């Protein structure tokens, strides 16, 4: 009898623990930042906890030097894809609030849609209509370390906010990737939806392995 109960318990434990490990490891990741008019690499570096010089090294083709970033392009910004609340892969950045900042501006302009207003409301205890001056706002950016069911060939992923001009076709073409592979990493996502984000495997970008 005791043996049976013990066995049942073991089965329960193993069931619970095979569902659990959502993010056990961390990895390098990239954020695709759409450069809006009026911003520059030092600003992007500041808010993404890196430097303008580092960003240049990841974007040699499109950004020859720190002063030559053009508005309307995307730059890949490196960050560490860690674990948020032991629950999902992401990184938490800090935004220093200036007078009049709103979650809407922080998500849609300053972080170029790498985060959302909903996430800002979720991860910060402030009254959304009255964020205190000089406060720090938690900004989460989601990421992935891959999915061995899909492929073992990729170890570095770009968190890529979709814009109205994007499609599965255009992204596959630009990134030189197979459309079916891109879709498998983003099951059910409509690449033409104009908002939200997808994960794009980085080709030849990985430093490790
Ligand atoms: C860089 O952009 C930020 C944000 O728009 C701005 O405050 C800052 O003055 C700019 N710096 C330079 C050197 O243009
Ligand atoms: C910012 O970068 C520093 C040095 O690279 C690192 O030690 C720190 O953990 C990073 N902080 C965040 C919030 O990513
Ligand atoms: C972010 O998305 C909104 C629409 O959801 C758009 O109006 C805004 O221009 C986007 N921000 C950037 C920097 O592209
Ligand atoms: C990031 O992932 C978490 C957990 O899946 C989710 O709750 C959150 O809404 C996601 N953030 C964005 C910006 O999609
Ligand atoms: C930001 O996140 C940290 C760690 O999760 C938390 O302790 C802090 O209260 C959050 N800040 C706000 C304003 O909610
Ligand atoms: C990995 O990919 C498979 C097949 O597309 C999918 O069923 C599964 O949910 C994915 N796992 C994660 C953690 O995204
Ligand atoms: C994907 O989204 C676009 C833009 O909203 C829409 O026109 C198209 O019909 C959608 N495709 C599918 C398969 O739902």
Coordinates of C-alpha atoms and ligand atoms in Angstrom, one line a residue:
X1 CA 0.0 0.0 0.0
X2 CA 2.7 2.4 1.1
X3 CA 4.7 1.5 -1.9
X4 CA 1.7 2.4 -4.2
X5 CA 1.2 5.7 -2.6
X6 CA 4.9 6.4 -2.9
X7 CA 4.9 5.5 -6.5
X8 CA 1.9 7.7 -7.2
X9 CA 3.8 10.5 -5.4
X10 CA 6.8 10.0 -7.6
X11 CA 4.7 10.1 -10.8
X12 CA 3.1 13.3 -9.6
X13 CA 6.5 14.9 -8.8
X14 CA 7.9 13.9 -12.2
X15 CA 4.8 15.3 -14.0
X16 CA 5.0 18.6 -12.2
X17 CA 8.7 18.9 -12.9
X18 CA 8.7 18.0 -16.5
X19 CA 6.3 20.9 -17.1
X20 CA 8.2 23.4 -14.9
X21 CA 11.7 24.2 -16.5
X22 CA 10.5 27.0 -18.7
X23 CA 13.9 28.7 -18.5
X24 CA 16.7 26.9 -16.8
X25 CA 19.6 28.4 -18.7
X26 CA 20.5 31.9 -20.0
X27 CA 22.1 32.7 -23.3
X28 CA 23.1 35.6 -25.5
X29 CA 20.4 37.3 -27.5
X30 CA 19.8 40.3 -29.8
X31 CA 17.1 42.9 -29.8
X32 CA 16.1 44.3 -33.1
X33 CA 15.7 48.1 -32.4
X34 CA 13.9 50.2 -35.0
X35 CA 15.8 53.5 -35.1
X36 CA 13.2 56.3 -34.9
X37 CA 13.9 59.8 -35.9
X38 CA 15.7 61.8 -33.2
X39 CA 17.5 58.9 -31.5
X40 CA 21.1 57.8 -31.7
X41 CA 23.3 54.9 -30.6
X42 CA 24.4 56.4 -27.3
X43 CA 20.7 56.6 -26.3
X44 CA 20.0 53.1 -27.4
X45 CA 23.1 51.8 -25.6
X46 CA 22.1 53.6 -22.4
X47 CA 18.6 52.2 -22.2
X48 CA 19.7 48.6 -23.2
X49 CA 22.6 48.5 -20.8
X50 CA 25.3 48.5 -23.4
X51 CA 27.4 51.0 -25.3
X52 CA 27.3 52.6 -28.8
X53 CA 30.6 51.1 -29.6
X54 CA 29.4 47.6 -28.8
X55 CA 26.3 48.1 -30.9
X56 CA 28.5 49.1 -33.9
X57 CA 30.4 45.8 -33.7
X58 CA 27.1 43.9 -34.2
X59 CA 25.9 46.0 -37.1
X60 CA 29.0 46.6 -39.2
X61 CA 27.1 46.4 -42.5
X62 CA 24.5 49.0 -41.7
X63 CA 26.3 51.2 -39.2
X64 CA 30.0 51.9 -40.1
X65 CA 30.6 54.1 -37.0
X66 CA 28.8 55.4 -34.0
X67 CA 27.8 58.7 -35.7
X68 CA 26.4 57.2 -38.8
X69 CA 23.2 55.6 -37.7
X70 CA 20.3 56.4 -40.1
X71 CA 16.7 56.6 -39.0
X72 CA 14.4 54.0 -40.3
X73 CA 16.9 51.1 -40.1
X74 CA 17.0 48.4 -37.5
X75 CA 20.1 47.7 -35.3
X76 CA 20.8 44.5 -33.4
X77 CA 21.5 45.2 -29.8
X78 CA 23.1 42.4 -27.7
X79 CA 21.7 41.5 -24.3
X80 CA 21.7 38.6 -22.0
X81 CA 18.6 36.4 -22.3
X82 CA 18.0 35.5 -18.6
X83 CA 15.1 34.3 -16.6
X84 CA 12.3 36.5 -15.3
X85 CA 10.6 35.3 -12.1
X86 CA 12.0 31.8 -12.9
X87 CA 9.1 31.8 -15.3
X88 CA 10.1 32.9 -18.8
X89 CA 13.1 34.0 -20.8
X90 CA 13.7 37.7 -20.8
X91 CA 15.8 40.6 -19.5
X92 CA 14.7 43.4 -17.2
X93 CA 16.1 46.8 -18.1
X94 CA 15.6 50.0 -16.1
X95 CA 14.2 53.2 -17.5
X96 CA 14.9 56.5 -15.6
X97 CA 11.7 58.4 -15.7
X98 CA 11.8 62.0 -16.8
X99 CA 8.9 64.5 -16.4
X100 CA 5.9 63.5 -18.4
X101 CA 7.0 60.1 -19.4
X102 CA 4.1 57.6 -20.0
X103 CA 4.2 53.8 -20.4
X104 CA 2.9 54.3 -23.9
X105 CA 6.0 56.4 -24.8
X106 CA 8.4 54.1 -23.0
X107 CA 7.1 51.0 -24.8
X108 CA 6.3 52.4 -28.3
X109 CA 9.0 55.1 -28.7
X110 CA 11.9 54.7 -26.3
X111 CA 12.0 50.9 -26.4
X112 CA 10.8 50.8 -30.0
X113 CA 8.1 48.2 -29.2
X114 CA 10.5 45.7 -27.7
X115 CA 8.1 45.8 -24.7
X116 CA 4.5 46.5 -24.3
X117 CA 2.3 48.8 -22.1
X118 CA 0.7 45.7 -20.6
X119 CA 4.1 44.4 -19.5
X120 CA 5.1 47.7 -18.1
X121 CA 1.9 47.8 -16.0
X122 CA 2.4 44.2 -14.9
X123 CA 6.1 44.7 -13.8
X124 CA 5.7 48.1 -12.1
X125 CA 3.6 49.0 -9.1
X126 CA 3.2 52.7 -10.1
X127 CA -0.2 54.2 -11.0
X128 CA 0.1 54.2 -14.8
X129 CA -1.4 57.7 -14.9
X130 CA 1.1 59.1 -12.5
X131 CA 4.6 57.7 -12.8
X132 CA 6.8 59.6 -10.4
X133 CA 9.6 61.8 -11.7
X134 CA 13.1 60.3 -11.3
X135 CA 11.6 56.9 -10.6
X136 CA 12.9 53.7 -12.2
X137 CA 10.6 51.7 -14.4
X138 CA 11.2 48.0 -15.0
X139 CA 11.2 47.2 -18.7
X140 CA 11.1 43.6 -19.8
X141 CA 12.2 42.4 -23.2
X142 CA 11.3 38.8 -24.0
X143 CA 13.7 36.4 -25.7
X144 CA 14.4 32.8 -26.4
X145 CA 17.4 30.4 -26.2
X146 CA 16.0 28.2 -28.9
X147 CA 13.9 25.1 -29.2
X148 CA 15.6 21.7 -29.8
X149 CA 12.4 20.3 -31.2
X150 CA 12.7 22.8 -34.1
X151 CA 16.4 22.7 -34.7
X152 CA 19.7 22.4 -32.9
X153 CA 21.5 24.5 -35.4
X154 CA 20.8 27.9 -33.9
X155 CA 21.9 29.3 -30.6
X156 CA 21.3 33.0 -30.9
X157 CA 17.9 34.6 -31.5
X158 CA 16.8 38.1 -32.4
X159 CA 13.7 39.5 -30.6
X160 CA 12.1 41.2 -33.6
X161 CA 9.1 43.5 -33.2
X162 CA 7.0 43.3 -36.3
X163 CA 6.2 46.4 -38.3
X164 CA 3.5 46.9 -40.9
X165 CA 6.0 46.5 -43.8
X166 CA 7.2 43.1 -42.6
X167 CA 6.0 39.7 -43.8
X168 CA 7.3 36.1 -43.6
X169 CA 8.5 36.6 -47.2
X170 CA 10.5 39.8 -46.5
X171 CA 12.0 38.6 -43.2
X172 CA 13.1 35.2 -44.7
X173 CA 14.6 37.1 -47.7
X174 CA 16.5 39.6 -45.6
X175 CA 17.8 37.1 -43.1
X176 CA 18.4 34.4 -45.7
X177 CA 16.4 31.9 -43.8
X178 CA 13.9 29.2 -44.8
X179 CA 10.2 30.4 -44.3
X180 CA 9.1 27.1 -42.8
X181 CA 11.9 27.2 -40.3
X182 CA 11.0 30.8 -39.3
X183 CA 7.4 29.8 -38.9
X184 CA 8.3 26.8 -36.7
X185 CA 10.1 29.0 -34.3
X186 CA 7.0 31.2 -34.1
X187 CA 4.1 28.8 -34.2
X188 CA 0.8 30.4 -35.2
X189 CA 2.2 33.9 -35.6
X190 CA 1.1 35.9 -38.6
X191 CA 4.3 37.7 -39.7
X192 CA 2.1 40.3 -41.5
X193 CA 0.2 41.4 -38.4
X194 CA 2.2 44.6 -38.1
X195 CA 2.7 44.4 -34.3
X196 CA 3.8 42.0 -31.7
X197 CA 7.2 40.3 -32.1
X198 CA 8.8 37.1 -33.5
X199 CA 12.1 35.3 -32.8
X200 CA 14.5 35.1 -35.6
X201 CA 17.4 32.6 -35.5
X202 CA 20.7 34.5 -36.0
X203 CA 22.8 33.0 -38.7
X204 CA 26.5 33.1 -38.3
X205 CA 26.1 35.5 -35.4
X206 CA 26.7 33.1 -32.6
X207 CA 30.0 33.4 -30.7
X208 CA 29.8 30.1 -28.9
X209 CA 30.0 26.5 -30.1
Ligands
LIG1 C1 20.7 61.1 -28.5 O1 19.3 60.9 -28.5 C2 18.7 61.2 -27.2 C3 17.2 60.8 -27.2 O2 16.5 61.2 -28.3 C4 18.8 62.7 -27.0 O3 18.3 63.1 -25.8 C5 20.3 63.1 -27.1 O4 20.5 64.5 -27.0 C6 21.0 62.6 -28.4 N1 22.4 62.8 -28.3 C7 23.1 63.3 -29.3 C8 24.5 63.4 -29.2 O5 22.5 63.6 -30.4
LIG2 C1 24.3 45.6 -17.2 O1 25.6 45.3 -17.7 C2 26.5 45.0 -16.6 C3 27.9 44.8 -17.2 O2 27.8 44.3 -18.5 C4 26.0 43.7 -15.9 O3 26.9 43.4 -14.9 C5 24.6 44.0 -15.3 O4 24.1 42.8 -14.7 C6 23.7 44.4 -16.4 N1 22.4 44.8 -15.9 C7 21.2 44.5 -16.5 C8 20.0 44.9 -15.8 O5 21.2 43.8 -17.5
LIG3 C1 5.4 50.9 -32.2 O1 4.1 50.4 -32.6 C2 3.1 51.5 -32.7 C3 1.8 50.8 -33.1 O2 1.5 49.7 -32.3 C4 3.5 52.5 -33.7 O3 2.6 53.5 -33.7 C5 4.9 53.0 -33.3 O4 5.4 53.9 -34.4 C6 5.9 51.9 -33.2 N1 7.2 52.4 -32.7 C7 8.3 52.5 -33.4 C8 9.5 53.1 -32.8 O5 8.3 52.0 -34.6
LIG4 C1 6.7 38.0 -22.5 O1 6.4 36.7 -22.1 C2 5.6 36.6 -21.0 C3 5.4 35.1 -20.6 O2 5.1 34.3 -21.7 C4 4.2 37.2 -21.3 O3 3.4 37.3 -20.2 C5 4.5 38.7 -21.8 O4 3.3 39.3 -22.2 C6 5.5 38.7 -22.9 N1 5.8 40.0 -23.3 C7 5.5 40.5 -24.5 C8 6.0 41.9 -24.7 O5 5.0 39.9 -25.4
LIG5 C1 10.9 46.3 -10.4 O1 11.2 44.9 -10.3 C2 11.9 44.6 -9.0 C3 12.3 43.1 -9.1 O2 11.4 42.3 -9.7 C4 10.9 44.8 -7.9 O3 11.5 44.5 -6.7 C5 10.4 46.3 -7.9 O4 9.5 46.5 -7.0 C6 9.9 46.6 -9.3 N1 9.6 48.1 -9.4 C7 8.4 48.6 -9.4 C8 8.3 50.0 -9.5 O5 7.4 47.9 -9.3
LIG6 C1 9.2 23.9 -29.5 O1 8.7 23.7 -30.8 C2 7.6 22.8 -30.8 C3 7.3 22.5 -32.3 O2 7.0 23.7 -32.9 C4 6.4 23.3 -30.0 O3 5.4 22.4 -30.0 C5 6.9 23.6 -28.6 O4 5.8 24.3 -27.9 C6 8.1 24.6 -28.6 N1 8.6 24.7 -27.2 C7 8.8 25.9 -26.7 C8 9.3 25.9 -25.3 O5 8.5 26.9 -27.3
LIG7 C1 -2.2 38.3 -41.4 O1 -2.4 39.7 -41.0 C2 -2.6 40.5 -42.1 C3 -2.7 42.0 -41.6 O2 -3.5 42.1 -40.5 C4 -3.9 40.1 -42.8 O3 -4.2 41.0 -43.9 C5 -3.8 38.7 -43.2 O4 -5.1 38.2 -43.7 C6 -3.5 37.8 -42.1 N1 -3.2 36.5 -42.5 C7 -3.7 35.4 -42.0 C8 -3.4 34.1 -42.6 O5 -4.5 35.4 -41.1

